[in-house]
CSV table of C-alpha atoms in Angstrom, one decimal:
chain,number,residue,atom,x,y,z
A,1330,MET,CA,136.7,89.1,127.8
A,1331,LEU,CA,134.2,90.9,125.5
A,1332,VAL,CA,132.1,87.8,125.2
A,1333,LEU,CA,132.2,87.2,128.9
A,1334,CYS,CA,131.2,90.8,129.7
A,1335,LEU,CA,128.4,90.7,127.1
A,1336,ALA,CA,127.1,87.5,128.7
A,1337,VAL,CA,127.2,89.0,132.2
A,1338,ALA,CA,125.5,92.2,131.0
A,1339,ALA,CA,122.8,90.2,129.2
A,1340,GLY,CA,122.2,88.2,132.4
A,1341,PHE,CA,121.9,91.4,134.4
A,1342,ALA,CA,119.5,92.9,131.8
A,1343,LEU,CA,117.3,89.8,132.0
A,1344,LEU,CA,117.2,90.1,135.8
A,1345,GLY,CA,116.3,93.7,135.4
A,1346,GLN,CA,113.5,92.8,133.0
A,1347,TRP,CA,112.2,90.1,135.4
A,1348,GLN,CA,112.1,92.6,138.3
A,1349,LEU,CA,110.3,95.1,136.2
A,1350,GLU,CA,107.7,92.5,135.2
A,1351,ARG,CA,107.2,91.6,138.8
A,1352,SER,CA,106.6,95.2,139.7
A,1353,VAL,CA,103.7,95.3,137.2
A,1354,ASP,CA,102.4,91.8,137.9
A,1355,GLU,CA,102.3,92.5,141.6
A,1356,ALA,CA,100.6,95.9,141.2
A,1357,THR,CA,97.7,96.1,143.6
A,1358,VAL,CA,94.4,97.4,142.3
A,1359,ILE,CA,92.6,98.9,145.2
A,1360,GLU,CA,89.0,98.0,144.7
A,1361,ARG,CA,86.7,99.5,147.4
A,1362,ASP,CA,83.0,99.6,147.8
A,1363,THR,CA,82.8,103.3,148.6
A,1364,GLU,CA,79.1,103.8,147.6
A,1365,THR,CA,77.4,101.5,150.1
A,1366,VAL,CA,76.3,103.6,153.0
A,1367,GLN,CA,77.8,102.7,156.3
A,1368,PRO,CA,77.7,104.4,159.8
A,1369,ILE,CA,80.6,106.7,160.2
A,1370,GLU,CA,81.7,105.0,163.5
A,1371,GLN,CA,82.3,101.8,161.5
A,1372,LEU,CA,84.7,103.6,159.2
A,1373,THR,CA,86.6,105.9,161.6
A,1374,GLN,CA,86.6,107.3,165.1
A,1375,PRO,CA,86.8,110.8,166.6
A,1376,GLN,CA,90.2,112.2,167.4
A,1377,GLN,CA,91.9,110.1,164.7
A,1378,ALA,CA,93.6,111.3,161.5
A,1379,THR,CA,91.7,110.4,158.3
A,1380,LEU,CA,93.7,107.7,156.6
A,1381,GLU,CA,93.9,107.4,152.8
A,1382,SER,CA,92.1,104.1,153.1
A,1383,GLU,CA,89.1,105.8,154.8
A,1384,ALA,CA,88.7,108.7,152.5
A,1385,GLY,CA,85.9,108.7,149.9
A,1386,TYR,CA,83.4,106.4,151.6
A,1387,VAL,CA,79.7,107.3,151.8
A,1388,VAL,CA,78.7,107.4,155.4
A,1389,SER,CA,75.6,108.1,157.5
A,1390,VAL,CA,75.8,110.3,160.6
A,1391,GLU,CA,73.1,110.9,163.2
A,1392,GLY,CA,73.2,114.1,165.1
A,1393,SER,CA,72.0,117.7,165.5
A,1394,PHE,CA,73.3,120.9,164.0
A,1395,VAL,CA,74.5,123.5,166.4
A,1396,PRO,CA,72.8,126.9,165.9
A,1397,GLY,CA,75.1,129.6,164.9
A,1398,ASP,CA,78.0,127.3,164.2
A,1399,PHE,CA,78.0,127.8,160.4
A,1400,THR,CA,80.9,128.8,158.2
A,1401,THR,CA,81.1,130.2,154.7
A,1402,LEU,CA,84.1,129.1,152.6
A,1403,SER,CA,85.1,131.1,149.5
A,1404,GLY,CA,86.9,130.0,146.4
A,1405,ARG,CA,85.2,126.6,146.1
A,1406,LEU,CA,85.0,125.3,142.6
A,1407,GLN,CA,81.9,123.6,141.1
A,1408,ASP,CA,82.0,122.6,137.5
A,1409,GLY,CA,84.9,125.0,136.9
A,1410,GLN,CA,83.0,127.9,138.5
A,1411,GLU,CA,84.1,129.6,141.7
A,1412,GLY,CA,81.7,130.0,144.5
A,1413,TYR,CA,81.0,129.4,148.2
A,1414,TRP,CA,80.3,126.5,150.5
A,1415,LEU,CA,78.1,126.5,153.6
A,1416,VAL,CA,79.6,124.3,156.3
A,1417,GLY,CA,77.7,123.3,159.4
A,1418,HIS,CA,78.7,121.8,162.8
A,1419,LEU,CA,76.9,118.5,163.5
A,1420,VAL,CA,77.1,116.9,167.0
A,1421,THR,CA,76.5,113.2,167.1
A,1422,GLU,CA,74.6,111.3,169.8
A,1423,ASP,CA,78.0,110.5,171.3
A,1424,ALA,CA,78.8,114.2,171.6
A,1425,ALA,CA,81.4,114.0,168.8
A,1426,SER,CA,81.7,116.9,166.3
A,1427,VAL,CA,81.8,116.5,162.6
A,1428,ALA,CA,82.0,119.2,159.9
A,1429,VAL,CA,79.4,118.9,157.2
A,1430,ALA,CA,79.6,120.7,153.8
A,1431,LEU,CA,76.0,121.4,153.2
A,1432,GLY,CA,76.1,122.9,149.6
A,1433,TRP,CA,77.5,125.3,147.1
A,1434,SER,CA,76.3,128.6,145.8
A,1435,GLU,CA,77.6,131.2,143.4
A,1436,GLN,CA,76.8,133.9,146.0
A,1437,PRO,CA,76.6,133.6,149.8
A,1438,ASP,CA,73.9,136.3,150.2
A,1439,HIS,CA,71.2,133.9,151.2
A,1440,PHE,CA,73.3,131.7,153.5
A,1441,ALA,CA,72.0,133.5,156.7
A,1442,GLU,CA,68.4,132.7,155.7
A,1443,ILE,CA,69.3,129.1,155.1
A,1444,GLU,CA,71.1,128.9,158.5
A,1445,ARG,CA,68.0,130.1,160.3
A,1446,GLY,CA,65.9,127.6,158.6
A,1447,ILE,CA,68.0,124.5,159.4
A,1448,ARG,CA,66.5,122.3,162.1
A,1449,THR,CA,68.4,121.6,165.2
A,1450,ASP,CA,66.6,118.4,166.2
A,1451,PRO,CA,68.3,115.0,165.8
A,1452,MET,CA,68.4,113.8,162.2
A,1453,GLU,CA,70.3,111.4,159.9
A,1454,ILE,CA,72.5,112.7,157.0
A,1455,ILE,CA,74.3,110.8,154.3
A,1456,GLY,CA,77.4,112.0,152.6
A,1457,ARG,CA,80.9,111.3,151.4
A,1458,TYR,CA,83.7,111.4,154.1
A,1459,LEU,CA,86.8,113.2,153.0
A,1460,PRO,CA,90.0,114.3,154.7
A,1461,SER,CA,90.4,117.7,156.1
A,1462,ASP,CA,92.1,120.5,154.1
A,1463,SER,CA,95.2,122.2,155.3
A,1464,PRO,CA,94.6,125.6,157.0
A,1465,THR,CA,97.4,127.1,155.0
A,1466,GLU,CA,95.2,126.9,151.9
A,1467,SER,CA,93.2,129.9,153.2
A,1468,ASP,CA,94.2,133.4,152.3
A,1469,PHE,CA,94.1,134.9,155.8
A,1470,GLU,CA,95.9,138.1,154.7
A,1471,ALA,CA,92.9,138.9,152.4
A,1472,GLY,CA,90.4,137.9,155.1
A,1473,GLU,CA,89.2,134.9,153.1
A,1474,GLN,CA,88.6,131.4,154.5
A,1475,SER,CA,88.6,128.9,151.6
A,1476,ALA,CA,89.9,125.6,153.2
A,1477,LEU,CA,87.7,123.2,155.0
A,1478,ALA,CA,90.2,122.7,157.7
A,1479,VAL,CA,88.8,120.9,160.8
A,1480,SER,CA,91.6,122.2,163.0
A,1481,GLU,CA,90.6,125.7,162.0
A,1482,LEU,CA,86.8,125.2,162.6
A,1483,ILE,CA,87.5,123.9,166.1
A,1484,ASN,CA,88.6,127.4,167.1
A,1485,GLN,CA,85.4,128.9,165.6
A,1486,TRP,CA,82.8,126.5,167.0
A,1487,ALA,CA,81.1,127.4,170.3
A,1488,GLU,CA,81.5,124.1,172.1
A,1489,VAL,CA,83.7,121.2,171.0
A,1490,GLY,CA,84.3,117.8,172.4
A,1491,ASP,CA,85.8,115.0,170.4
A,1492,VAL,CA,86.1,115.8,166.7
A,1493,TYR,CA,86.3,113.7,163.6
A,1494,GLY,CA,89.4,114.3,161.6
A,1495,GLY,CA,87.6,114.6,158.2
A,1496,TYR,CA,84.4,116.2,157.0
A,1497,VAL,CA,81.3,115.0,155.3
A,1498,VAL,CA,80.1,116.3,151.9
A,1499,LEU,CA,76.3,116.2,152.1
A,1500,HIS,CA,74.5,113.8,149.7
A,1501,GLU,CA,71.1,113.3,151.4
A,1502,ALA,CA,69.3,114.9,154.3
A,1503,PRO,CA,65.5,114.6,154.0
A,1504,ALA,CA,65.0,116.6,157.1
A,1505,LEU,CA,66.9,119.7,155.8
A,1506,ASP,CA,65.5,122.5,153.6
A,1507,LEU,CA,68.4,123.7,151.6
A,1508,ASP,CA,66.7,125.5,148.8
A,1509,GLY,CA,69.2,127.8,147.1
A,1510,LEU,CA,72.1,125.5,147.5
A,1511,GLN,CA,73.5,123.1,144.9
A,1512,ALA,CA,74.7,119.7,145.9
A,1513,ILE,CA,78.5,119.7,146.1
A,1514,ASP,CA,80.1,117.6,143.5
A,1515,SER,CA,81.8,114.7,145.2
A,1516,PRO,CA,82.4,111.9,142.7
A,1517,GLU,CA,83.2,108.3,143.5
A,1518,PRO,CA,87.0,107.9,144.0
A,1519,SER,CA,88.7,106.2,141.1
A,1520,ASP,CA,90.5,102.8,141.6
A,1521,GLU,CA,94.2,103.1,142.3
A,1522,VAL,CA,97.0,101.0,141.1
A,1523,THR,CA,100.0,100.7,143.5
A,1524,LEU,CA,103.2,99.6,141.8
A,1525,ASN,CA,105.9,97.7,143.7
A,1526,TRP,CA,108.5,100.4,143.7
A,1527,LEU,CA,111.0,98.1,145.4
A,1528,ASN,CA,111.0,95.8,142.3
A,1529,ILE,CA,111.4,98.9,140.1
A,1530,PHE,CA,114.4,99.9,142.2
A,1531,TYR,CA,116.0,96.5,141.8
A,1532,ALA,CA,115.4,96.6,138.0
A,1533,ALA,CA,117.2,99.9,137.8
A,1534,GLU,CA,120.1,98.4,139.8
A,1535,TRP,CA,120.5,95.4,137.4
A,1536,VAL,CA,120.6,97.9,134.5
A,1537,ILE,CA,123.4,99.8,136.2
A,1538,PHE,CA,125.3,96.5,136.9
A,1539,ALA,CA,124.9,95.6,133.2
A,1540,GLY,CA,126.4,98.9,132.2
A,1541,PHE,CA,129.2,98.4,134.7
A,1542,ALA,CA,130.1,95.0,133.1
A,1543,LEU,CA,130.5,96.7,129.7
A,1544,TYR,CA,132.5,99.5,131.3
A,1545,LEU,CA,134.8,97.0,132.9
A,1546,TRP,CA,135.5,95.5,129.4
A,1547,TYR,CA,136.1,99.0,128.1
A,1548,ARG,CA,138.6,99.7,130.9
A,1549,LEU,CA,140.5,96.4,130.3
A,1550,VAL,CA,140.8,97.1,126.6
A,1551,LYS,CA,141.9,100.7,127.2
A,1552,ASP,CA,144.5,99.6,129.8
A,1553,ALA,CA,145.8,96.9,127.4
A,1554,TRP,CA,146.0,99.4,124.5
A,1555,GLN,CA,147.8,102.0,126.7
A,1556,ARG,CA,150.2,99.3,127.8
A,1557,GLU,CA,150.9,98.2,124.2
A,1558,GLN,CA,151.5,101.9,123.3
A,1559,GLU,CA,154.0,102.3,126.2
A,1560,GLU,CA,155.8,99.1,125.3
A,1561,ALA,CA,156.0,100.2,121.6
A,1562,GLU,CA,157.4,103.6,122.6
A,1563,LEU,CA,160.0,101.9,124.9
A,1564,ALA,CA,161.0,99.5,122.1
A,1565,ALA,CA,161.3,102.4,119.6
A,1566,GLN,CA,163.5,104.4,122.1
A,1567,ALA,CA,165.7,101.3,122.6
A,1568,ALA,CA,166.1,100.8,118.9
A,1569,THR,CA,167.1,104.5,118.5
A,1570,VAL,CA,169.8,104.2,121.2
A,1571,GLU,CA,171.3,101.1,119.6
């Protein structure tokens, strides 16, 4: 029985190893060409949530900035230093709104001057498209707005039609004069490796089955031993009576 249980456990262990190898062999490396500029409408559409597969691409957007629809976000890190973002409201030729993070600064004192100098005629901007932050990241009790949450900006902008679910971190805008702002750090997203978790789950199951096979042998041996002990006690009691 021990040999049989060991053979069964070994078979289960081999099956578990095979499933584990399959989970690694079938791991999908997500290789995306995120740095080739493409029009934003080819990547996503207004009134749609930003999917993980859409985040991180460099896009071009044609539109005009809305005067007065600028927002200052606090608590934004740049190279480990905390500072401020200036965010603008761009309206495309199709009347769709998109939030644009224009730049970073250690202090927001000159943001009002930069806002007044931003042109409102149609232009093309290029930047990395990222998913919206959650509004809960802002410290409203302290009167601070730190999250670039599109759902929050909608309530602050003057006029809003259809809205893109994500925002654009500005890379290039030849028509804009943004002296005093640093370009926001938005590195190329790293390649991701997606493991097949179903195979890993199966591998864990086979290991449990192997342990159960050994436990079955242990229970059989223990039951046989207890039975022998009981029979020995009964035999001893019978000998005493005689």
